[in-house]
Amino acid sequence: MIEARRLHILRAVADHRTVTAAAAALYLTPSAVSQQLTSLEQETGHRLVERGAKGVRLTPAGEILLSHTNAVLAQLERAEAELAAYGKGEAGTVTVAAFATGIAQVVAPALARLGRSAPGIGIRVRDAEGDASLRMLLDRQVDVAVAVEYRGAPPADDPRLTHLPLYAEPFDAVVPLGHRLADDAEVPLAELSKDPWIGPYPGNPCHDVVVLACESAGFQPRLEHSSDDFRAVVALASADAGVALVPRSALRGMDLTGVVVRPVDGVAPTRRVFAAVRRGAEAHPLIRPVLEALGQAAAGG
């Protein structure tokens, strides 16, 4: 008989590619993870992982078991949801991970809404970048992730997750006050190909949006300065250190002295934001109201 907790460990190893990283995510020791993998191999009668210089990869047998693991764990989430519904689980705490502007845009309004409509549900918020929140969700550190589409992100049909689209917002061009394009109504990205750029670090989903937008305009941005804090990005632009693309919601309430904000000419780069839960958990009586409140906040309702 295969133990479900060992399937959790197999998926964590597949996601993180090293025993050490999987162990850290699961709050276990590497030796405990290795022991559980060995036990799982004994239960199945197959070698499931191969260790190499670059980490751990699944064998063909491991890949087969992983495909069933996603279905089994999703079904267990559904079972928990139905049992909670049967027990009228209308009180409890849901942990939500979201990036800073996502917290301001939808999580905080959803929290306020739930305080009125479902006072038995408590919300615990964790600030995490759009890519980190999905890892936290899959590692069962949080119950809901508010994340951003990016290259390498799990697709909408990922068997581990259920997605709920929330909103999309454009990036605006931010240029110093004395910039040659400061008086233009819109900024063509191609005209910024020779400028120094300020932007998020690689790995931040917004970094991908900026780089892809510039590549579509025919150039690679010369990123001279890096920060994941958009206030720092705007401050550097105001010091004439370069130009930037910043999500529109991140600019709200910000000190824009010394910069000019203009829409991008043509098709604007866009940040697409969604909520995600582990597949099967969307019907949980504590999680379902949270997803509904996030959707209503995103719709402005």
PDB file of C-alpha atoms in Angstrom:
ATOM      1  CA  MET A   1       0.000   0.000   0.000  1.00  0.00           C
ATOM      2  CA  ILE A   2       1.435   3.392  -1.045  1.00  0.00           C
ATOM      3  CA  GLU A   3       1.310   6.067   1.663  1.00  0.00           C
ATOM      4  CA  ALA A   4      -0.016   9.449   0.578  1.00  0.00           C
ATOM      5  CA  ARG A   5       2.594  11.373   2.573  1.00  0.00           C
ATOM      6  CA  ARG A   6       5.301   9.680   0.502  1.00  0.00           C
ATOM      7  CA  LEU A   7       3.548  10.874  -2.641  1.00  0.00           C
ATOM      8  CA  HIS A   8       3.784  14.432  -1.279  1.00  0.00           C
ATOM      9  CA  ILE A   9       7.521  13.912  -0.878  1.00  0.00           C
ATOM     10  CA  LEU A  10       7.883  12.508  -4.405  1.00  0.00           C
ATOM     11  CA  ARG A  11       6.143  15.557  -5.854  1.00  0.00           C
ATOM     12  CA  ALA A  12       8.255  17.944  -3.794  1.00  0.00           C
ATOM     13  CA  VAL A  13      11.435  16.269  -5.055  1.00  0.00           C
ATOM     14  CA  ALA A  14      10.136  16.484  -8.632  1.00  0.00           C
ATOM     15  CA  ASP A  15       9.308  20.183  -8.167  1.00  0.00           C
ATOM     16  CA  HIS A  16      12.534  21.225  -6.421  1.00  0.00           C
ATOM     17  CA  ARG A  17      14.968  18.855  -8.191  1.00  0.00           C
ATOM     18  CA  THR A  18      17.108  18.320  -5.098  1.00  0.00           C
ATOM     19  CA  VAL A  19      16.510  16.378  -1.898  1.00  0.00           C
ATOM     20  CA  THR A  20      17.847  19.273   0.179  1.00  0.00           C
ATOM     21  CA  ALA A  21      15.448  21.826  -1.333  1.00  0.00           C
ATOM     22  CA  ALA A  22      12.493  19.447  -1.063  1.00  0.00           C
ATOM     23  CA  ALA A  23      13.355  18.756   2.569  1.00  0.00           C
ATOM     24  CA  ALA A  24      13.512  22.485   3.359  1.00  0.00           C
ATOM     25  CA  ALA A  25      10.134  23.066   1.704  1.00  0.00           C
ATOM     26  CA  LEU A  26       8.555  20.209   3.663  1.00  0.00           C
ATOM     27  CA  TYR A  27      10.276  21.079   6.974  1.00  0.00           C
ATOM     28  CA  LEU A  28      12.011  17.696   7.010  1.00  0.00           C
ATOM     29  CA  THR A  29      15.644  16.674   7.112  1.00  0.00           C
ATOM     30  CA  PRO A  30      17.281  15.509   3.872  1.00  0.00           C
ATOM     31  CA  SER A  31      17.846  12.105   5.452  1.00  0.00           C
ATOM     32  CA  ALA A  32      14.127  11.815   6.257  1.00  0.00           C
ATOM     33  CA  VAL A  33      13.241  12.625   2.654  1.00  0.00           C
ATOM     34  CA  SER A  34      15.738  10.073   1.369  1.00  0.00           C
ATOM     35  CA  GLN A  35      14.337   7.437   3.732  1.00  0.00           C
ATOM     36  CA  GLN A  36      10.781   8.112   2.592  1.00  0.00           C
ATOM     37  CA  LEU A  37      11.831   7.873  -1.069  1.00  0.00           C
ATOM     38  CA  THR A  38      13.546   4.554  -0.353  1.00  0.00           C
ATOM     39  CA  SER A  39      10.387   3.277   1.365  1.00  0.00           C
ATOM     40  CA  LEU A  40       8.285   4.418  -1.592  1.00  0.00           C
ATOM     41  CA  GLU A  41      10.586   2.560  -3.972  1.00  0.00           C
ATOM     42  CA  GLN A  42      10.202  -0.541  -1.829  1.00  0.00           C
ATOM     43  CA  GLU A  43       6.422  -0.169  -1.824  1.00  0.00           C
ATOM     44  CA  THR A  44       6.257   0.167  -5.607  1.00  0.00           C
ATOM     45  CA  GLY A  45       9.042  -2.238  -6.477  1.00  0.00           C
ATOM     46  CA  HIS A  46      10.613   0.319  -8.833  1.00  0.00           C
ATOM     47  CA  ARG A  47      13.500   2.745  -8.754  1.00  0.00           C
ATOM     48  CA  LEU A  48      11.825   6.163  -8.814  1.00  0.00           C
ATOM     49  CA  VAL A  49      14.670   8.699  -8.661  1.00  0.00           C
ATOM     50  CA  GLU A  50      18.188   9.027  -9.946  1.00  0.00           C
ATOM     51  CA  ARG A  51      20.757  11.227  -8.235  1.00  0.00           C
ATOM     52  CA  GLY A  52      23.337  13.106 -10.259  1.00  0.00           C
ATOM     53  CA  ALA A  53      25.755  16.015 -10.019  1.00  0.00           C
ATOM     54  CA  LYS A  54      22.982  18.490 -10.887  1.00  0.00           C
ATOM     55  CA  GLY A  55      20.413  17.097  -8.467  1.00  0.00           C
ATOM     56  CA  VAL A  56      17.662  14.505  -8.628  1.00  0.00           C
ATOM     57  CA  ARG A  57      15.505  13.490 -11.566  1.00  0.00           C
ATOM     58  CA  LEU A  58      12.670  11.030 -11.824  1.00  0.00           C
ATOM     59  CA  THR A  59      13.104   7.735 -13.630  1.00  0.00           C
ATOM     60  CA  PRO A  60      10.460   6.693 -16.197  1.00  0.00           C
ATOM     61  CA  ALA A  61       8.754   4.730 -13.405  1.00  0.00           C
ATOM     62  CA  GLY A  62       8.918   7.833 -11.220  1.00  0.00           C
ATOM     63  CA  GLU A  63       7.292   9.927 -13.943  1.00  0.00           C
ATOM     64  CA  ILE A  64       4.455   7.380 -14.221  1.00  0.00           C
ATOM     65  CA  LEU A  65       3.890   7.474 -10.469  1.00  0.00           C
ATOM     66  CA  LEU A  66       4.053  11.297 -10.461  1.00  0.00           C
ATOM     67  CA  SER A  67       1.232  11.501 -13.018  1.00  0.00           C
ATOM     68  CA  HIS A  68      -0.933   9.383 -10.706  1.00  0.00           C
ATOM     69  CA  THR A  69       0.316  11.341  -7.687  1.00  0.00           C
ATOM     70  CA  ASN A  70      -1.178  14.573  -9.019  1.00  0.00           C
ATOM     71  CA  ALA A  71      -4.553  12.876  -9.474  1.00  0.00           C
ATOM     72  CA  VAL A  72      -4.424  11.156  -6.075  1.00  0.00           C
ATOM     73  CA  LEU A  73      -3.481  14.303  -4.172  1.00  0.00           C
ATOM     74  CA  ALA A  74      -6.174  16.308  -5.982  1.00  0.00           C
ATOM     75  CA  GLN A  75      -8.721  13.675  -4.991  1.00  0.00           C
ATOM     76  CA  LEU A  76      -7.550  13.857  -1.382  1.00  0.00           C
ATOM     77  CA  GLU A  77      -8.036  17.632  -1.486  1.00  0.00           C
ATOM     78  CA  ARG A  78     -11.599  17.039  -2.739  1.00  0.00           C
ATOM     79  CA  ALA A  79     -12.194  14.530   0.048  1.00  0.00           C
ATOM     80  CA  GLU A  80     -11.035  17.047   2.637  1.00  0.00           C
ATOM     81  CA  ALA A  81     -13.293  19.676   1.073  1.00  0.00           C
ATOM     82  CA  GLU A  82     -16.346  17.401   1.161  1.00  0.00           C
ATOM     83  CA  LEU A  83     -15.667  16.323   4.742  1.00  0.00           C
ATOM     84  CA  ALA A  84     -15.253  19.934   5.790  1.00  0.00           C
ATOM     85  CA  ALA A  85     -18.514  20.804   4.038  1.00  0.00           C
ATOM     86  CA  TYR A  86     -20.232  17.872   5.741  1.00  0.00           C
ATOM     87  CA  GLY A  87     -18.981  19.115   9.055  1.00  0.00           C
ATOM     88  CA  LYS A  88     -20.086  22.654   8.119  1.00  0.00           C
ATOM     89  CA  GLY A  89     -16.533  23.912   8.373  1.00  0.00           C
ATOM     90  CA  GLU A  90     -17.431  27.574   8.294  1.00  0.00           C
ATOM     91  CA  ALA A  91     -14.743  28.744  10.687  1.00  0.00           C
ATOM     92  CA  GLY A  92     -10.991  28.567  10.321  1.00  0.00           C
ATOM     93  CA  THR A  93      -7.939  30.293   8.897  1.00  0.00           C
ATOM     94  CA  VAL A  94      -6.861  30.461   5.258  1.00  0.00           C
ATOM     95  CA  THR A  95      -3.308  31.527   4.425  1.00  0.00           C
ATOM     96  CA  VAL A  96      -2.896  33.591   1.253  1.00  0.00           C
ATOM     97  CA  ALA A  97       0.455  34.374  -0.393  1.00  0.00           C
ATOM     98  CA  ALA A  98       0.546  37.341  -2.755  1.00  0.00           C
ATOM     99  CA  PHE A  99       2.938  39.962  -4.124  1.00  0.00           C
ATOM    100  CA  ALA A 100       2.777  43.483  -2.682  1.00  0.00           C
ATOM    101  CA  THR A 101       0.554  45.211  -5.257  1.00  0.00           C
ATOM    102  CA  GLY A 102      -1.652  42.115  -5.461  1.00  0.00           C
ATOM    103  CA  ILE A 103      -2.196  42.438  -1.712  1.00  0.00           C
ATOM    104  CA  ALA A 104      -3.254  46.052  -2.158  1.00  0.00           C
ATOM    105  CA  GLN A 105      -5.307  45.404  -5.299  1.00  0.00           C
ATOM    106  CA  VAL A 106      -7.340  42.327  -4.351  1.00  0.00           C
ATOM    107  CA  VAL A 107      -6.249  40.606  -1.125  1.00  0.00           C
ATOM    108  CA  ALA A 108      -6.903  43.486   1.279  1.00  0.00           C
ATOM    109  CA  PRO A 109     -10.333  44.290  -0.276  1.00  0.00           C
ATOM    110  CA  ALA A 110     -11.200  40.576  -0.168  1.00  0.00           C
ATOM    111  CA  LEU A 111     -10.173  40.402   3.484  1.00  0.00           C
ATOM    112  CA  ALA A 112     -12.451  43.349   4.293  1.00  0.00           C
ATOM    113  CA  ARG A 113     -15.316  41.752   2.346  1.00  0.00           C
ATOM    114  CA  LEU A 114     -14.916  38.434   4.167  1.00  0.00           C
ATOM    115  CA  GLY A 115     -14.935  40.238   7.490  1.00  0.00           C
ATOM    116  CA  ARG A 116     -18.533  41.204   6.680  1.00  0.00           C
ATOM    117  CA  SER A 117     -19.789  38.156   4.776  1.00  0.00           C
ATOM    118  CA  ALA A 118     -17.876  35.295   6.458  1.00  0.00           C
ATOM    119  CA  PRO A 119     -16.603  36.487   9.840  1.00  0.00           C
ATOM    120  CA  GLY A 120     -15.689  32.938  10.827  1.00  0.00           C
ATOM    121  CA  ILE A 121     -12.961  32.799   8.190  1.00  0.00           C
ATOM    122  CA  GLY A 122      -9.671  34.336   9.213  1.00  0.00           C
ATOM    123  CA  ILE A 123      -7.107  35.339   6.581  1.00  0.00           C
ATOM    124  CA  ARG A 124      -3.370  35.159   7.142  1.00  0.00           C
ATOM    125  CA  VAL A 125      -1.406  37.059   4.470  1.00  0.00           C
ATOM    126  CA  ARG A 126       2.149  36.299   3.353  1.00  0.00           C
ATOM    127  CA  ASP A 127       4.032  38.723   1.091  1.00  0.00           C
ATOM    128  CA  ALA A 128       5.679  36.694  -1.689  1.00  0.00           C
ATOM    129  CA  GLU A 129       6.654  37.380  -5.280  1.00  0.00           C
ATOM    130  CA  GLY A 130       4.433  35.901  -7.961  1.00  0.00           C
ATOM    131  CA  ASP A 131       6.698  32.934  -8.639  1.00  0.00           C
ATOM    132  CA  ALA A 132       7.467  32.156  -4.986  1.00  0.00           C
ATOM    133  CA  SER A 133       3.795  31.993  -3.985  1.00  0.00           C
ATOM    134  CA  LEU A 134       3.145  29.032  -6.293  1.00  0.00           C
ATOM    135  CA  ARG A 135       6.008  27.063  -4.767  1.00  0.00           C
ATOM    136  CA  MET A 136       4.642  27.843  -1.310  1.00  0.00           C
ATOM    137  CA  LEU A 137       1.228  26.605  -2.402  1.00  0.00           C
ATOM    138  CA  LEU A 138       2.514  23.335  -3.806  1.00  0.00           C
ATOM    139  CA  ASP A 139       4.628  22.824  -0.687  1.00  0.00           C
ATOM    140  CA  ARG A 140       1.458  23.278   1.419  1.00  0.00           C
ATOM    141  CA  GLN A 141       2.871  26.320   3.207  1.00  0.00           C
ATOM    142  CA  VAL A 142      -0.163  28.374   2.098  1.00  0.00           C
ATOM    143  CA  ASP A 143      -3.710  27.627   0.951  1.00  0.00           C
ATOM    144  CA  VAL A 144      -4.121  30.229  -1.814  1.00  0.00           C
ATOM    145  CA  ALA A 145      -1.550  31.917  -4.053  1.00  0.00           C
ATOM    146  CA  VAL A 146      -2.085  35.175  -5.922  1.00  0.00           C
ATOM    147  CA  ALA A 147       0.461  34.951  -8.706  1.00  0.00           C
ATOM    148  CA  VAL A 148       1.517  36.365 -12.053  1.00  0.00           C
ATOM    149  CA  GLU A 149       1.867  34.560 -15.370  1.00  0.00           C
ATOM    150  CA  TYR A 150       5.514  34.248 -16.370  1.00  0.00           C
ATOM    151  CA  ARG A 151       7.795  32.114 -18.484  1.00  0.00           C
ATOM    152  CA  GLY A 152       8.107  28.745 -16.825  1.00  0.00           C
ATOM    153  CA  ALA A 153       5.010  29.189 -14.646  1.00  0.00           C
ATOM    154  CA  PRO A 154       2.710  26.170 -14.283  1.00  0.00           C
ATOM    155  CA  PRO A 155       0.123  26.420 -17.099  1.00  0.00           C
ATOM    156  CA  ALA A 156      -3.589  26.862 -16.456  1.00  0.00           C
ATOM    157  CA  ASP A 157      -4.176  23.145 -17.088  1.00  0.00           C
ATOM    158  CA  ASP A 158      -1.450  22.000 -14.669  1.00  0.00           C
ATOM    159  CA  PRO A 159      -2.859  18.880 -12.946  1.00  0.00           C
ATOM    160  CA  ARG A 160      -1.611  20.082  -9.563  1.00  0.00           C
ATOM    161  CA  LEU A 161      -3.461  23.398  -9.540  1.00  0.00           C
ATOM    162  CA  THR A 162      -6.779  25.119 -10.163  1.00  0.00           C
ATOM    163  CA  HIS A 163      -6.484  28.653 -11.602  1.00  0.00           C
ATOM    164  CA  LEU A 164      -8.870  31.600 -11.219  1.00  0.00           C
ATOM    165  CA  PRO A 165      -8.036  34.579 -13.486  1.00  0.00           C
ATOM    166  CA  LEU A 166      -8.281  37.821 -11.513  1.00  0.00           C
ATOM    167  CA  TYR A 167      -7.156  40.817 -13.563  1.00  0.00           C
ATOM    168  CA  ALA A 168      -4.739  42.074 -16.184  1.00  0.00           C
ATOM    169  CA  GLU A 169      -2.993  45.423 -16.067  1.00  0.00           C
ATOM    170  CA  PRO A 170      -0.664  47.243 -18.459  1.00  0.00           C
ATOM    171  CA  PHE A 171       2.872  48.370 -17.777  1.00  0.00           C
ATOM    172  CA  ASP A 172       3.542  52.076 -18.298  1.00  0.00           C
ATOM    173  CA  ALA A 173       6.813  53.634 -19.385  1.00  0.00           C
ATOM    174  CA  VAL A 174       8.588  55.665 -16.690  1.00  0.00           C
ATOM    175  CA  VAL A 175      11.216  58.107 -17.970  1.00  0.00           C
ATOM    176  CA  PRO A 176      13.146  60.951 -16.302  1.00  0.00           C
ATOM    177  CA  LEU A 177      11.539  64.383 -16.439  1.00  0.00           C
ATOM    178  CA  GLY A 178      14.160  65.666 -18.882  1.00  0.00           C
ATOM    179  CA  HIS A 179      14.040  62.635 -21.171  1.00  0.00           C
ATOM    180  CA  ARG A 180      13.768  63.302 -24.913  1.00  0.00           C
ATOM    181  CA  LEU A 181      10.397  61.461 -25.031  1.00  0.00           C
ATOM    182  CA  ALA A 182       8.935  63.067 -21.893  1.00  0.00           C
ATOM    183  CA  ASP A 183       6.606  65.298 -23.903  1.00  0.00           C
ATOM    184  CA  ASP A 184       5.225  62.490 -26.091  1.00  0.00           C
ATOM    185  CA  ALA A 185       1.690  61.255 -25.420  1.00  0.00           C
ATOM    186  CA  GLU A 186       2.837  57.651 -25.789  1.00  0.00           C
ATOM    187  CA  VAL A 187       6.279  56.042 -25.719  1.00  0.00           C
ATOM    188  CA  PRO A 188       7.360  53.612 -28.453  1.00  0.00           C
ATOM    189  CA  LEU A 189       9.510  50.980 -26.776  1.00  0.00           C
ATOM    190  CA  ALA A 190      11.840  50.755 -29.760  1.00  0.00           C
ATOM    191  CA  GLU A 191      12.851  54.371 -29.093  1.00  0.00           C
ATOM    192  CA  LEU A 192      14.265  53.276 -25.721  1.00  0.00           C
ATOM    193  CA  SER A 193      16.621  50.661 -27.130  1.00  0.00           C
ATOM    194  CA  LYS A 194      19.753  52.752 -26.475  1.00  0.00           C
ATOM    195  CA  ASP A 195      18.759  53.874 -22.963  1.00  0.00           C
ATOM    196  CA  PRO A 196      19.995  52.305 -19.737  1.00  0.00           C
ATOM    197  CA  TRP A 197      17.185  50.364 -18.047  1.00  0.00           C
ATOM    198  CA  ILE A 198      16.035  49.837 -14.469  1.00  0.00           C
ATOM    199  CA  GLY A 199      14.055  46.703 -13.669  1.00  0.00           C
ATOM    200  CA  PRO A 200      13.370  43.705 -11.448  1.00  0.00           C
ATOM    201  CA  TYR A 201      15.851  40.911 -10.967  1.00  0.00           C
ATOM    202  CA  PRO A 202      15.719  37.789 -13.159  1.00  0.00           C
ATOM    203  CA  GLY A 203      13.296  35.340 -11.576  1.00  0.00           C
ATOM    204  CA  ASN A 204      10.767  38.056 -10.799  1.00  0.00           C
ATOM    205  CA  PRO A 205       7.783  37.575 -13.170  1.00  0.00           C
ATOM    206  CA  CYS A 206       7.854  41.289 -14.011  1.00  0.00           C
ATOM    207  CA  HIS A 207      11.420  40.879 -15.277  1.00  0.00           C
ATOM    208  CA  ASP A 208      10.081  38.472 -17.892  1.00  0.00           C
ATOM    209  CA  VAL A 209       7.343  40.914 -18.928  1.00  0.00           C
ATOM    210  CA  VAL A 210       9.873  43.726 -19.424  1.00  0.00           C
ATOM    211  CA  VAL A 211      12.374  41.593 -21.350  1.00  0.00           C
ATOM    212  CA  LEU A 212       9.713  40.027 -23.586  1.00  0.00           C
ATOM    213  CA  ALA A 213       8.210  43.449 -24.374  1.00  0.00           C
ATOM    214  CA  CYS A 214      11.608  44.808 -25.366  1.00  0.00           C
ATOM    215  CA  GLU A 215      12.409  41.701 -27.420  1.00  0.00           C
ATOM    216  CA  SER A 216       9.092  42.166 -29.256  1.00  0.00           C
ATOM    217  CA  ALA A 217      10.202  45.741 -29.985  1.00  0.00           C
ATOM    218  CA  GLY A 218      13.433  44.405 -31.483  1.00  0.00           C
ATOM    219  CA  PHE A 219      16.052  44.854 -28.772  1.00  0.00           C
ATOM    220  CA  GLN A 220      17.451  43.499 -25.510  1.00  0.00           C
ATOM    221  CA  PRO A 221      17.156  46.028 -22.659  1.00  0.00           C
ATOM    222  CA  ARG A 222      20.461  47.075 -21.125  1.00  0.00           C
ATOM    223  CA  LEU A 223      19.590  46.583 -17.451  1.00  0.00           C
ATOM    224  CA  GLU A 224      22.006  48.789 -15.544  1.00  0.00           C
ATOM    225  CA  HIS A 225      20.112  48.818 -12.222  1.00  0.00           C
ATOM    226  CA  SER A 226      18.028  46.099 -10.575  1.00  0.00           C
ATOM    227  CA  SER A 227      15.427  46.201  -7.811  1.00  0.00           C
ATOM    228  CA  ASP A 228      12.252  44.275  -7.085  1.00  0.00           C
ATOM    229  CA  ASP A 229      10.863  47.343  -5.290  1.00  0.00           C
ATOM    230  CA  PHE A 230       9.095  49.575  -7.799  1.00  0.00           C
ATOM    231  CA  ARG A 231       9.478  52.600  -5.521  1.00  0.00           C
ATOM    232  CA  ALA A 232      13.231  52.147  -5.849  1.00  0.00           C
ATOM    233  CA  VAL A 233      12.874  51.732  -9.616  1.00  0.00           C
ATOM    234  CA  VAL A 234      10.959  55.026  -9.892  1.00  0.00           C
ATOM    235  CA  ALA A 235      13.405  56.792  -7.561  1.00  0.00           C
ATOM    236  CA  LEU A 236      16.311  55.726  -9.777  1.00  0.00           C
ATOM    237  CA  ALA A 237      14.471  56.929 -12.877  1.00  0.00           C
ATOM    238  CA  SER A 238      13.872  60.296 -11.176  1.00  0.00           C
ATOM    239  CA  ALA A 239      17.660  60.482 -10.629  1.00  0.00           C
ATOM    240  CA  ASP A 240      18.111  60.126 -14.399  1.00  0.00           C
ATOM    241  CA  ALA A 241      19.624  56.640 -13.976  1.00  0.00           C
ATOM    242  CA  GLY A 242      17.543  55.097 -16.746  1.00  0.00           C
ATOM    243  CA  VAL A 243      14.073  54.186 -17.992  1.00  0.00           C
ATOM    244  CA  ALA A 244      11.655  51.514 -16.806  1.00  0.00           C
ATOM    245  CA  LEU A 245       8.392  49.708 -17.336  1.00  0.00           C
ATOM    246  CA  VAL A 246       6.224  49.552 -14.217  1.00  0.00           C
ATOM    247  CA  PRO A 247       2.802  47.937 -13.631  1.00  0.00           C
ATOM    248  CA  ARG A 248       0.137  50.632 -13.498  1.00  0.00           C
ATOM    249  CA  SER A 249      -1.196  49.620 -10.066  1.00  0.00           C
ATOM    250  CA  ALA A 250       2.315  49.836  -8.580  1.00  0.00           C
ATOM    251  CA  LEU A 251       2.436  53.534  -9.500  1.00  0.00           C
ATOM    252  CA  ARG A 252      -0.691  54.474  -7.552  1.00  0.00           C
ATOM    253  CA  GLY A 253       0.076  56.695  -4.596  1.00  0.00           C
ATOM    254  CA  MET A 254       3.771  56.787  -5.446  1.00  0.00           C
ATOM    255  CA  ASP A 255       5.904  59.930  -5.436  1.00  0.00           C
ATOM    256  CA  LEU A 256       6.412  60.609  -9.156  1.00  0.00           C
ATOM    257  CA  THR A 257       8.433  63.778  -8.737  1.00  0.00           C
ATOM    258  CA  GLY A 258      11.186  63.846 -11.333  1.00  0.00           C
ATOM    259  CA  VAL A 259       9.641  61.297 -13.705  1.00  0.00           C
ATOM    260  CA  VAL A 260       7.031  61.196 -16.441  1.00  0.00           C
ATOM    261  CA  VAL A 261       4.673  58.253 -16.791  1.00  0.00           C
ATOM    262  CA  ARG A 262       3.376  57.497 -20.269  1.00  0.00           C
ATOM    263  CA  PRO A 263       1.432  54.607 -21.824  1.00  0.00           C
ATOM    264  CA  VAL A 264       3.340  52.416 -24.222  1.00  0.00           C
ATOM    265  CA  ASP A 265       2.649  53.016 -27.901  1.00  0.00           C
ATOM    266  CA  GLY A 266       0.944  50.026 -29.511  1.00  0.00           C
ATOM    267  CA  VAL A 267       0.241  46.815 -27.621  1.00  0.00           C
ATOM    268  CA  ALA A 268       1.230  47.457 -24.016  1.00  0.00           C
ATOM    269  CA  PRO A 269       3.064  44.755 -22.045  1.00  0.00           C
ATOM    270  CA  THR A 270       0.618  43.271 -19.585  1.00  0.00           C
ATOM    271  CA  ARG A 271       0.774  41.590 -16.196  1.00  0.00           C
ATOM    272  CA  ARG A 272      -1.859  38.843 -15.868  1.00  0.00           C
ATOM    273  CA  VAL A 273      -2.753  37.989 -12.299  1.00  0.00           C
ATOM    274  CA  PHE A 274      -4.530  34.866 -11.102  1.00  0.00           C
ATOM    275  CA  ALA A 275      -5.373  33.024  -7.906  1.00  0.00           C
ATOM    276  CA  ALA A 276      -4.408  29.381  -7.554  1.00  0.00           C
ATOM    277  CA  VAL A 277      -5.207  26.577  -5.137  1.00  0.00           C
ATOM    278  CA  ARG A 278      -4.158  22.957  -5.062  1.00  0.00           C
ATOM    279  CA  ARG A 279      -6.447  21.072  -7.401  1.00  0.00           C
ATOM    280  CA  GLY A 280      -9.424  19.690  -5.527  1.00  0.00           C
ATOM    281  CA  ALA A 281      -9.272  22.347  -2.781  1.00  0.00           C
ATOM    282  CA  GLU A 282     -11.377  24.897  -4.681  1.00  0.00           C
ATOM    283  CA  ALA A 283     -14.597  23.440  -3.184  1.00  0.00           C
ATOM    284  CA  HIS A 284     -13.367  23.569   0.432  1.00  0.00           C
ATOM    285  CA  PRO A 285     -15.897  25.587   2.481  1.00  0.00           C
ATOM    286  CA  LEU A 286     -13.140  27.822   3.819  1.00  0.00           C
ATOM    287  CA  ILE A 287     -11.291  28.312   0.530  1.00  0.00           C
ATOM    288  CA  ARG A 288     -14.275  28.747  -1.795  1.00  0.00           C
ATOM    289  CA  PRO A 289     -15.446  32.014  -0.132  1.00  0.00           C
ATOM    290  CA  VAL A 290     -11.889  33.361  -0.283  1.00  0.00           C
ATOM    291  CA  LEU A 291     -11.690  32.701  -4.035  1.00  0.00           C
ATOM    292  CA  GLU A 292     -15.104  34.309  -4.530  1.00  0.00           C
ATOM    293  CA  ALA A 293     -14.045  37.374  -2.529  1.00  0.00           C
ATOM    294  CA  LEU A 294     -10.819  37.687  -4.544  1.00  0.00           C
ATOM    295  CA  GLY A 295     -12.804  37.480  -7.785  1.00  0.00           C
ATOM    296  CA  GLN A 296     -15.247  40.137  -6.607  1.00  0.00           C
ATOM    297  CA  ALA A 297     -12.416  42.425  -5.492  1.00  0.00           C
ATOM    298  CA  ALA A 298     -10.720  42.011  -8.890  1.00  0.00           C
ATOM    299  CA  ALA A 299     -13.994  42.868 -10.639  1.00  0.00           C
ATOM    300  CA  GLY A 300     -14.339  45.979  -8.502  1.00  0.00           C
ATOM    301  CA  GLY A 301     -17.543  44.704  -6.944  1.00  0.00           C
TER     302      GLY A 301
END
